[in-house]
XYZ file of C-alpha atoms in Angstrom:
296
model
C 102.226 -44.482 -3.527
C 105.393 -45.977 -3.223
C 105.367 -49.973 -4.803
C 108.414 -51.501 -1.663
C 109.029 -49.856 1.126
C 111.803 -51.893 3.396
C 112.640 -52.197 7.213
C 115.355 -53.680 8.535
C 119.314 -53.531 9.372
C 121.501 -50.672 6.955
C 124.756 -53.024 7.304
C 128.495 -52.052 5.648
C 129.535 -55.609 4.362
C 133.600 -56.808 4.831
C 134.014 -60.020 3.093
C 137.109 -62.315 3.141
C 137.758 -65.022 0.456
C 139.624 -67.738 1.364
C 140.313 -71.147 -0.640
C 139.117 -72.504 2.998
C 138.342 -71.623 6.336
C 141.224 -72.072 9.221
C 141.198 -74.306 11.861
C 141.993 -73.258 15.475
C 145.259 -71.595 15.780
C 146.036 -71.412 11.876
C 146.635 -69.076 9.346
C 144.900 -69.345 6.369
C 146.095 -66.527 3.167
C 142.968 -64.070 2.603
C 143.023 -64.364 -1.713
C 140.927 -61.079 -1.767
C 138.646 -58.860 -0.244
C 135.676 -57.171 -1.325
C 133.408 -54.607 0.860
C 130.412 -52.586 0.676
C 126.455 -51.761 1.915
C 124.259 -54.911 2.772
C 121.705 -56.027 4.975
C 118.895 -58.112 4.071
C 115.996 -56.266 3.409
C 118.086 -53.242 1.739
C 119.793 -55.649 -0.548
C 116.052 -56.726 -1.646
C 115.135 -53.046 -1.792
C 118.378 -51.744 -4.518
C 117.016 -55.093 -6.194
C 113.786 -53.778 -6.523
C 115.085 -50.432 -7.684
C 117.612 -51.870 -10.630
C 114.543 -53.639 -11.681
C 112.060 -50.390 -12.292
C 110.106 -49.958 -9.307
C 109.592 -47.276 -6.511
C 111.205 -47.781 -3.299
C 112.657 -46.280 -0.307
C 113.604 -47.784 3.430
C 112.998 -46.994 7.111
C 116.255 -47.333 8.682
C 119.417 -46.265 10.819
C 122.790 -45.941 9.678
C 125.753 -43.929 11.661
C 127.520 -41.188 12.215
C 130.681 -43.074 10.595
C 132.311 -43.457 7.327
C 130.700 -45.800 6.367
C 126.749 -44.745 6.968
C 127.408 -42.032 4.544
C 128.805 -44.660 1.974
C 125.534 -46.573 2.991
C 123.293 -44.086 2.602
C 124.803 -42.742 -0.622
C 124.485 -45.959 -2.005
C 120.953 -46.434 -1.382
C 120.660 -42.786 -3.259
C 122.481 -43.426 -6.265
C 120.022 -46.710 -6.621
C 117.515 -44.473 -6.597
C 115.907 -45.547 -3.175
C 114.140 -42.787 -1.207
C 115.932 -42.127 1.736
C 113.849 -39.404 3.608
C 113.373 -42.084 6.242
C 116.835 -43.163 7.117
C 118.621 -41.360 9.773
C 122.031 -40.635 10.878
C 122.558 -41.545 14.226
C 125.683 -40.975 16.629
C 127.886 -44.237 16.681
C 129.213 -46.442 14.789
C 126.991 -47.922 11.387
C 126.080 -51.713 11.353
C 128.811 -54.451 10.177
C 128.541 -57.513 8.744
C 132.448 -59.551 8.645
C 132.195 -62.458 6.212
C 134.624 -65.447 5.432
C 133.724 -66.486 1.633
C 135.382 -70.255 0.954
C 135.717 -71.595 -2.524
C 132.526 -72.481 -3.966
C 131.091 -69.745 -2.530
C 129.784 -70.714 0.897
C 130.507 -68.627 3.573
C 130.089 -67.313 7.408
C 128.700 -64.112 8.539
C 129.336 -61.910 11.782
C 127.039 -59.035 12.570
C 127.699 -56.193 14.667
C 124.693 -53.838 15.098
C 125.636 -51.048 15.827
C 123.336 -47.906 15.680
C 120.898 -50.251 14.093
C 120.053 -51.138 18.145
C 118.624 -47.957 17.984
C 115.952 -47.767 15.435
C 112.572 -46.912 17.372
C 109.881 -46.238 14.577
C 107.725 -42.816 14.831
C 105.077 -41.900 13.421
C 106.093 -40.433 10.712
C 108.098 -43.987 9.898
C 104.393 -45.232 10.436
C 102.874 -43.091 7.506
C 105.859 -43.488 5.776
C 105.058 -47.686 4.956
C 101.340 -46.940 5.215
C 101.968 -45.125 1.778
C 103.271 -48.271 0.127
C 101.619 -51.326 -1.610
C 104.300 -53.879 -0.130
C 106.223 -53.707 3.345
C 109.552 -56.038 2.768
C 111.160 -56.717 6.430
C 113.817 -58.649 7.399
C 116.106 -59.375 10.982
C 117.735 -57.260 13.733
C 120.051 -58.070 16.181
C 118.490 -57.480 19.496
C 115.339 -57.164 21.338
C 114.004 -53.355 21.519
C 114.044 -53.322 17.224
C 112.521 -56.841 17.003
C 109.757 -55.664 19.198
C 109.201 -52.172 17.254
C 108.593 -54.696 14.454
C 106.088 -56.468 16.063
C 104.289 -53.364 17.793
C 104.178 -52.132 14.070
C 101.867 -55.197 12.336
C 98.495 -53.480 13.477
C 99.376 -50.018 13.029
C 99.894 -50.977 8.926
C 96.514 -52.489 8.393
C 96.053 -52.766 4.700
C 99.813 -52.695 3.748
C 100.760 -56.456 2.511
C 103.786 -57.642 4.107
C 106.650 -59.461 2.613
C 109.098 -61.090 5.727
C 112.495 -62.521 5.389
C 113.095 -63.376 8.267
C 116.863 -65.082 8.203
C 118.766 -67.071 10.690
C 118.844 -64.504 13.776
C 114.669 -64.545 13.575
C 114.556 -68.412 13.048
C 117.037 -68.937 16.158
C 113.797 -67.467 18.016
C 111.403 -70.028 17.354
C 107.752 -70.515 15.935
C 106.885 -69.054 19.556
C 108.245 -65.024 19.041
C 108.253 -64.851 15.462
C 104.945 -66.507 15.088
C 102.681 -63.030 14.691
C 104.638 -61.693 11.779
C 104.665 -65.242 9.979
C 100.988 -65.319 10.774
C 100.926 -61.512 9.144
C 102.973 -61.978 6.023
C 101.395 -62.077 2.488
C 104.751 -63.871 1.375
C 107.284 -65.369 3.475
C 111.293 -66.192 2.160
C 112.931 -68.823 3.831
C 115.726 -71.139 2.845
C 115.516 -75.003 3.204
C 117.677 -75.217 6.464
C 115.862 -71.985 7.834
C 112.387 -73.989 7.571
C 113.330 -77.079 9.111
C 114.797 -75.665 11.747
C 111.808 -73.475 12.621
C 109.528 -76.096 12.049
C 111.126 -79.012 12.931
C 109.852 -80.941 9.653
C 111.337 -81.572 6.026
C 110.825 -78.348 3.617
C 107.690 -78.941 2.135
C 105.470 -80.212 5.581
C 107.475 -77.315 7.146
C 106.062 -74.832 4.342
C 102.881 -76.378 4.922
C 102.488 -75.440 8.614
C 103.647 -71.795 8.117
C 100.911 -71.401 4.841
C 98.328 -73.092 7.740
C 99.766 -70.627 10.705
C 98.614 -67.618 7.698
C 101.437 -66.842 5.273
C 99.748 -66.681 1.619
C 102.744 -67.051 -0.188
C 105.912 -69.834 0.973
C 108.608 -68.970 -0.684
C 111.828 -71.661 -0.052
C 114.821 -71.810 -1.553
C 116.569 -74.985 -2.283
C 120.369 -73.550 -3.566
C 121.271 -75.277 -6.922
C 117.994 -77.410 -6.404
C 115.815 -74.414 -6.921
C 112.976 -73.290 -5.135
C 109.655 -74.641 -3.613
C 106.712 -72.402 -3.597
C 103.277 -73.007 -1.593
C 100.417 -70.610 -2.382
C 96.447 -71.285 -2.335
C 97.372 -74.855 -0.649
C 99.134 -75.808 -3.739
C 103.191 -76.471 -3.819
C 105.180 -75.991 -7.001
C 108.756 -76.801 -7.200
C 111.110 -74.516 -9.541
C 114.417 -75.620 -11.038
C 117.481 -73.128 -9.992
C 119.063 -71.261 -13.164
C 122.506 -72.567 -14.298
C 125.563 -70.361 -13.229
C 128.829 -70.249 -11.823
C 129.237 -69.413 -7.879
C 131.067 -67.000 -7.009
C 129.637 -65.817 -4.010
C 126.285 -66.740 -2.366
C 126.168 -63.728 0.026
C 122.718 -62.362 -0.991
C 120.932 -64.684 -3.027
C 118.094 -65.396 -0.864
C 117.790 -61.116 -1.028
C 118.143 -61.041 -4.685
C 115.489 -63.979 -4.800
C 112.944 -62.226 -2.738
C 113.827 -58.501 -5.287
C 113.089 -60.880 -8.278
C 109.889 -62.283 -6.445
C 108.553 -59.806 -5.395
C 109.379 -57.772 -9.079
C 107.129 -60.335 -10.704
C 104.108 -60.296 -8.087
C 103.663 -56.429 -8.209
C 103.765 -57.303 -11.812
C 100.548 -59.718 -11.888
C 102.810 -62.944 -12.283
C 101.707 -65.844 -10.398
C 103.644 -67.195 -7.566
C 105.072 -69.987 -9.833
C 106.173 -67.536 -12.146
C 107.711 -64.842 -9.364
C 109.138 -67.544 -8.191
C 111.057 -68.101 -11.983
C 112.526 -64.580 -12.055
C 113.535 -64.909 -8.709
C 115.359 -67.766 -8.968
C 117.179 -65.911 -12.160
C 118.228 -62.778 -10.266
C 119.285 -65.107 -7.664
C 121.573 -66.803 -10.642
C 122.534 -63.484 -11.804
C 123.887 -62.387 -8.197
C 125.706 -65.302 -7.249
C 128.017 -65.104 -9.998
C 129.358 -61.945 -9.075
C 131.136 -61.167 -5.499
C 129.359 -59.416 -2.760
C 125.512 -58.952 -2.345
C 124.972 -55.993 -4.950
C 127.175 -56.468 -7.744
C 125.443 -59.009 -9.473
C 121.955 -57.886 -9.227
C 119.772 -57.688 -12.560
C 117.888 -54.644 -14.520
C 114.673 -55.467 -15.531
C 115.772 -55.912 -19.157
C 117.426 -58.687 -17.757
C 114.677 -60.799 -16.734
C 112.699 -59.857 -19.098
């Protein structure tokens, strides 16, 4: 039995860092550029996999360049990949602006990830694992395989992050998975805007609507974790930002790493927040993610 099995968009990632963003009509100097595999739940997943555990993904990538570079990727991490096929077209992208500091803006293009429709065998695939990790699509026909999936998986625990794209739908169409998930990553902006209330009443109403585990991060404030009714608040790990694409995935690998491992939420919540540290301070999603020797 495999310990993370994830589901969600297999993106190439193109990021542009600029000492700040232009303003209509201007040109702003790009200072570098770095590129390579993403998406949300996959990021978690190679996480998982640099830190010791058995993984592998449910996915689409394309016919392109750059789905072979993805799906390579994913194989040198040592993520199965028996469930990710290659489809004709062109392989999901993710364009990124990256200011100093390290904030930045993301564009997705889907691509053949529009396609993913899950068969059985994707079925008895996750039904094989002890966690399901699941994260956003663009568009409607993959958002509602994800849906039709929760009572086909009955026993698997699910882990959702569900990102911006999923919050922009409202409490209304993302409400079953929330009210499915055994832990649930959201940051502090993502929460209030699906709930309409600061971070901690907002974590309060999704732990009441029947996720176990709240998981919120806070950027340099840290984390806030609600589990059992009771809310804990952990202090973010000192580093230098670099880049903050993929420290809310890198959060949910460390997380996630500890729970499998018997930790409590307070203390998954710790070792997240230090792979998040760890991945920040390096460019791009990936580069920066710890081994478990490194939490440890």
């Amino acid at each position: 039995m495999m310990d993370v099995v994830g589901l969600g968009a297999l993106n190439w990632d193109r990021l542009y860092f600029v000492e700040r963003p232009a303003g209509p009509g201007e040109e702003v100097p790009v200072e570098s550029i770095s590129e390579g595999p993403g998406g949300s739940a996959a990021n978690t997943i190679v996480g998982l996999a640099r830190l010791g555990l058995e993984t592998g993904f449910v996915g689409r990538v394309g016919t392109d360049a750059e789905g072979r570079l993805i799906l390579d990727d994913l194989e040198r991490e040592g993520v199965d990949t028996s469930r990710v096929k290659r489809v004709e077209g062109r392989s999901g992208m993710i364009a990124g602006v990256v200011e100093k500091g390290g904030e930045r803006a993301l564009y997705a293009y889907p691509g053949v990830n529009r396609a993913l429709a899950l068969e059985e065998d994707d079925v008895d695939y996750i039904m094989r694992s002890r966690f399901l990790h699941m994260s956003s699509f663009v568009g409607e026909a993959s958002f509602e395989a994800q849906k039709g999936l929760l009572d086909r998986i009955r026993g698997v625990r699910l882990s959702l992050a569900p990102g911006s794209l999923y919050v922009s739908r409202g409490l209304g169409q993302i409400g079953p998975l929330i009210e499915r998930a055994e832990v649930l990553f959201l940051n502090r902006e993502e929460t209030e805007a699906l709930t309409g209330r600061g971070y901690r009443a907002g974590a309060g109403l999704l732990h009441e609507m029947g996720a176990k585990i709240v998981a919120v991060t806070l950027g340099a404030r840290g984390c806030y974790v609600l589990a059992g009714g009771k809310g804990v608040k952990i202090r973010a790990h000192p580093t230098t930002v670099v880049d903050t694409t993929g420290a809310g995935d890198a959060f949910a690998a460390g997380f996630l790493y500890g729970l499998l491992g018997g930790r409590k939420p307070e203390e998954a919540a710790r070792l997240g927040s230090m792979a998040a540290s760890m991945c920040i301070a390096r460019p791009g999603a990936r580069e920066g993610l710890p081994r478990a020797g490194d939490l440890e």
